């Protein structure tokens, strides 16, 4: 991979250097431990934070196979899909995340990674459905 295409150019040189070092470190560990989900999560997050959405999506898809019952994995996959302009797939992953117990309604409303879905009528409908479902659940921790 050409690292110059991974890190956004509007970052400061120090940040670029730190991100490059972190990315190289995580990639090396992932090669040695290809099923270490902690490493894959960190790598997926770094790819996404640095604008390498296709690589982040690839890691999130891999995590969804390795951690098929983890709601946060499915939520992160939805974010990666939304960032990759795959709205239909993003909604499927969001539904799966909620089915598995993801319930951070407030974050979902404002998560910038889901911004591509905000103009879609399905997103408002989805948020309304989640809000009403959590509102009726006695153990919803303030939602």
mmCIF file of C-alpha atoms in Angstrom:
data_model
loop_
_atom_site.group_PDB
_atom_site.id
_atom_site.type_symbol
_atom_site.label_atom_id
_atom_site.label_comp_id
_atom_site.label_asym_id
_atom_site.label_seq_id
_atom_site.Cartn_x
_atom_site.Cartn_y
_atom_site.Cartn_z
ATOM 1 C CA UNK A 1 0.000 0.000 0.000
ATOM 2 C CA UNK A 2 1.210 3.490 -0.809
ATOM 3 C CA UNK A 3 1.148 5.234 2.553
ATOM 4 C CA UNK A 4 0.883 8.666 0.945
ATOM 5 C CA UNK A 5 -2.648 7.756 -0.165
ATOM 6 C CA UNK A 6 -3.715 6.736 3.328
ATOM 7 C CA UNK A 7 -3.064 9.818 5.454
ATOM 8 C CA UNK A 8 -4.996 13.012 4.628
ATOM 9 C CA UNK A 9 -2.616 15.764 3.568
ATOM 10 C CA UNK A 10 -4.240 18.377 5.822
ATOM 11 C CA UNK A 11 -2.656 16.795 8.911
ATOM 12 C CA UNK A 12 0.423 18.276 10.556
ATOM 13 C CA UNK A 13 3.790 16.614 9.752
ATOM 14 C CA UNK A 14 4.125 15.332 13.342
ATOM 15 C CA UNK A 15 0.670 13.733 13.181
ATOM 16 C CA UNK A 16 1.467 12.252 9.776
ATOM 17 C CA UNK A 17 4.647 10.709 11.148
ATOM 18 C CA UNK A 18 2.831 9.313 14.221
ATOM 19 C CA UNK A 19 0.021 7.868 12.107
ATOM 20 C CA UNK A 20 2.507 6.316 9.705
ATOM 21 C CA UNK A 21 4.431 4.705 12.549
ATOM 22 C CA UNK A 22 1.270 3.427 14.210
ATOM 23 C CA UNK A 23 -0.064 2.072 10.923
ATOM 24 C CA UNK A 24 3.178 0.286 10.077
ATOM 25 C CA UNK A 25 3.310 -1.163 13.596
ATOM 26 C CA UNK A 26 -0.286 -2.433 13.488
ATOM 27 C CA UNK A 27 0.111 -3.834 9.978
ATOM 28 C CA UNK A 28 3.187 -5.791 11.079
ATOM 29 C CA UNK A 29 1.348 -7.205 14.096
ATOM 30 C CA UNK A 30 -1.705 -8.061 11.976
ATOM 31 C CA UNK A 31 0.529 -10.029 9.596
ATOM 32 C CA UNK A 32 1.882 -12.041 12.535
ATOM 33 C CA UNK A 33 -1.478 -12.364 14.335
ATOM 34 C CA UNK A 34 -4.097 -12.267 11.561
ATOM 35 C CA UNK A 35 -7.005 -13.213 13.835
ATOM 36 C CA UNK A 36 -6.184 -11.003 16.817
ATOM 37 C CA UNK A 37 -9.384 -8.996 17.018
ATOM 38 C CA UNK A 38 -7.871 -6.266 19.212
ATOM 39 C CA UNK A 39 -5.225 -5.589 16.579
ATOM 40 C CA UNK A 40 -7.775 -5.694 13.759
ATOM 41 C CA UNK A 41 -10.048 -3.261 15.626
ATOM 42 C CA UNK A 42 -7.177 -0.823 16.153
ATOM 43 C CA UNK A 43 -6.135 -1.151 12.514
ATOM 44 C CA UNK A 44 -9.706 -0.632 11.269
ATOM 45 C CA UNK A 45 -10.034 2.462 13.444
ATOM 46 C CA UNK A 46 -6.730 3.928 12.243
ATOM 47 C CA UNK A 47 -7.548 3.282 8.592
ATOM 48 C CA UNK A 48 -10.885 5.034 9.017
ATOM 49 C CA UNK A 49 -9.452 7.971 10.988
ATOM 50 C CA UNK A 50 -6.839 8.521 8.288
ATOM 51 C CA UNK A 51 -9.310 8.372 5.412
ATOM 52 C CA UNK A 52 -8.417 4.941 4.055
ATOM 53 C CA UNK A 53 -12.056 3.872 4.043
ATOM 54 C CA UNK A 54 -11.639 0.872 1.739
ATOM 55 C CA UNK A 55 -9.005 -0.622 4.052
ATOM 56 C CA UNK A 56 -11.094 0.194 7.118
ATOM 57 C CA UNK A 57 -14.080 -1.497 5.498
ATOM 58 C CA UNK A 58 -11.995 -4.559 4.703
ATOM 59 C CA UNK A 59 -10.952 -4.839 8.364
ATOM 60 C CA UNK A 60 -14.515 -4.282 9.606
ATOM 61 C CA UNK A 61 -15.843 -6.962 7.265
ATOM 62 C CA UNK A 62 -13.210 -9.332 8.575
ATOM 63 C CA UNK A 63 -14.131 -8.490 12.155
ATOM 64 C CA UNK A 64 -17.814 -9.121 11.414
ATOM 65 C CA UNK A 65 -16.861 -12.679 10.460
ATOM 66 C CA UNK A 66 -14.594 -13.180 13.481
ATOM 67 C CA UNK A 67 -16.907 -11.491 16.007
ATOM 68 C CA UNK A 68 -20.303 -12.190 14.474
ATOM 69 C CA UNK A 69 -22.195 -11.570 17.737
ATOM 70 C CA UNK A 70 -20.525 -8.285 18.727
ATOM 71 C CA UNK A 71 -22.887 -5.320 18.278
ATOM 72 C CA UNK A 72 -20.057 -2.753 18.193
ATOM 73 C CA UNK A 73 -18.343 -4.629 15.370
ATOM 74 C CA UNK A 74 -21.563 -4.437 13.340
ATOM 75 C CA UNK A 75 -22.026 -0.758 14.192
ATOM 76 C CA UNK A 76 -18.476 -0.002 13.028
ATOM 77 C CA UNK A 77 -19.125 -2.011 9.869
ATOM 78 C CA UNK A 78 -22.219 0.133 9.242
ATOM 79 C CA UNK A 79 -20.076 3.254 9.619
ATOM 80 C CA UNK A 80 -17.478 1.937 7.165
ATOM 81 C CA UNK A 81 -20.188 1.013 4.680
ATOM 82 C CA UNK A 82 -21.752 4.478 4.993
ATOM 83 C CA UNK A 83 -18.347 6.091 4.448
ATOM 84 C CA UNK A 84 -18.001 3.923 1.334
ATOM 85 C CA UNK A 85 -21.361 5.098 -0.075
ATOM 86 C CA UNK A 86 -22.995 1.698 0.434
ATOM 87 C CA UNK A 87 -26.182 2.865 2.153
ATOM 88 C CA UNK A 88 -28.229 -0.318 1.697
ATOM 89 C CA UNK A 89 -25.491 -2.436 3.238
ATOM 90 C CA UNK A 90 -24.957 0.145 5.996
ATOM 91 C CA UNK A 91 -28.624 -0.102 6.986
ATOM 92 C CA UNK A 92 -28.377 -3.889 7.057
ATOM 93 C CA UNK A 93 -25.350 -3.690 9.351
ATOM 94 C CA UNK A 94 -27.040 -1.079 11.589
ATOM 95 C CA UNK A 95 -30.053 -3.354 11.924
ATOM 96 C CA UNK A 96 -27.784 -6.236 12.876
ATOM 97 C CA UNK A 97 -25.964 -4.077 15.445
ATOM 98 C CA UNK A 98 -29.253 -3.136 17.097
ATOM 99 C CA UNK A 99 -30.507 -6.740 16.990
ATOM 100 C CA UNK A 100 -27.357 -7.714 18.886
ATOM 101 C CA UNK A 101 -27.865 -5.004 21.488
ATOM 102 C CA UNK A 102 -26.223 -1.810 20.239
ATOM 103 C CA UNK A 103 -28.205 0.969 21.914
ATOM 104 C CA UNK A 104 -26.272 4.233 21.820
ATOM 105 C CA UNK A 105 -29.095 6.149 20.178
ATOM 106 C CA UNK A 106 -27.639 9.592 20.951
ATOM 107 C CA UNK A 107 -24.289 8.795 19.334
ATOM 108 C CA UNK A 108 -25.956 7.205 16.331
ATOM 109 C CA UNK A 109 -27.851 10.450 15.680
ATOM 110 C CA UNK A 110 -24.676 12.528 15.535
ATOM 111 C CA UNK A 111 -21.967 10.071 14.442
ATOM 112 C CA UNK A 112 -20.151 11.799 11.550
ATOM 113 C CA UNK A 113 -19.335 8.405 10.026
ATOM 114 C CA UNK A 114 -23.060 7.960 9.347
ATOM 115 C CA UNK A 115 -23.477 11.423 7.786
ATOM 116 C CA UNK A 116 -23.992 9.911 4.330
ATOM 117 C CA UNK A 117 -27.191 8.309 5.655
ATOM 118 C CA UNK A 118 -28.666 11.477 7.154
ATOM 119 C CA UNK A 119 -30.370 12.534 3.931
ATOM 120 C CA UNK A 120 -31.951 9.113 3.512
ATOM 121 C CA UNK A 121 -35.548 8.840 4.773
ATOM 122 C CA UNK A 122 -34.726 5.360 6.051
ATOM 123 C CA UNK A 123 -32.299 6.859 8.565
ATOM 124 C CA UNK A 124 -34.938 9.024 10.255
ATOM 125 C CA UNK A 125 -37.337 6.090 10.255
ATOM 126 C CA UNK A 126 -34.631 3.863 11.713
ATOM 127 C CA UNK A 127 -33.841 6.378 14.473
ATOM 128 C CA UNK A 128 -37.530 6.736 15.332
ATOM 129 C CA UNK A 129 -37.890 2.963 15.520
ATOM 130 C CA UNK A 130 -34.848 2.634 17.781
ATOM 131 C CA UNK A 131 -35.922 5.503 20.016
ATOM 132 C CA UNK A 132 -39.395 4.054 20.502
ATOM 133 C CA UNK A 133 -37.990 0.575 21.116
ATOM 134 C CA UNK A 134 -35.527 1.799 23.757
ATOM 135 C CA UNK A 135 -38.068 4.153 25.306
ATOM 136 C CA UNK A 136 -40.318 1.136 26.015
ATOM 137 C CA UNK A 137 -37.456 -0.902 27.501
ATOM 138 C CA UNK A 138 -37.185 -0.397 31.306
ATOM 139 C CA UNK A 139 -33.418 -1.096 31.390
ATOM 140 C CA UNK A 140 -32.415 1.381 28.717
ATOM 141 C CA UNK A 141 -30.042 3.425 30.902
ATOM 142 C CA UNK A 142 -31.514 6.807 30.141
ATOM 143 C CA UNK A 143 -32.356 6.414 26.478
#
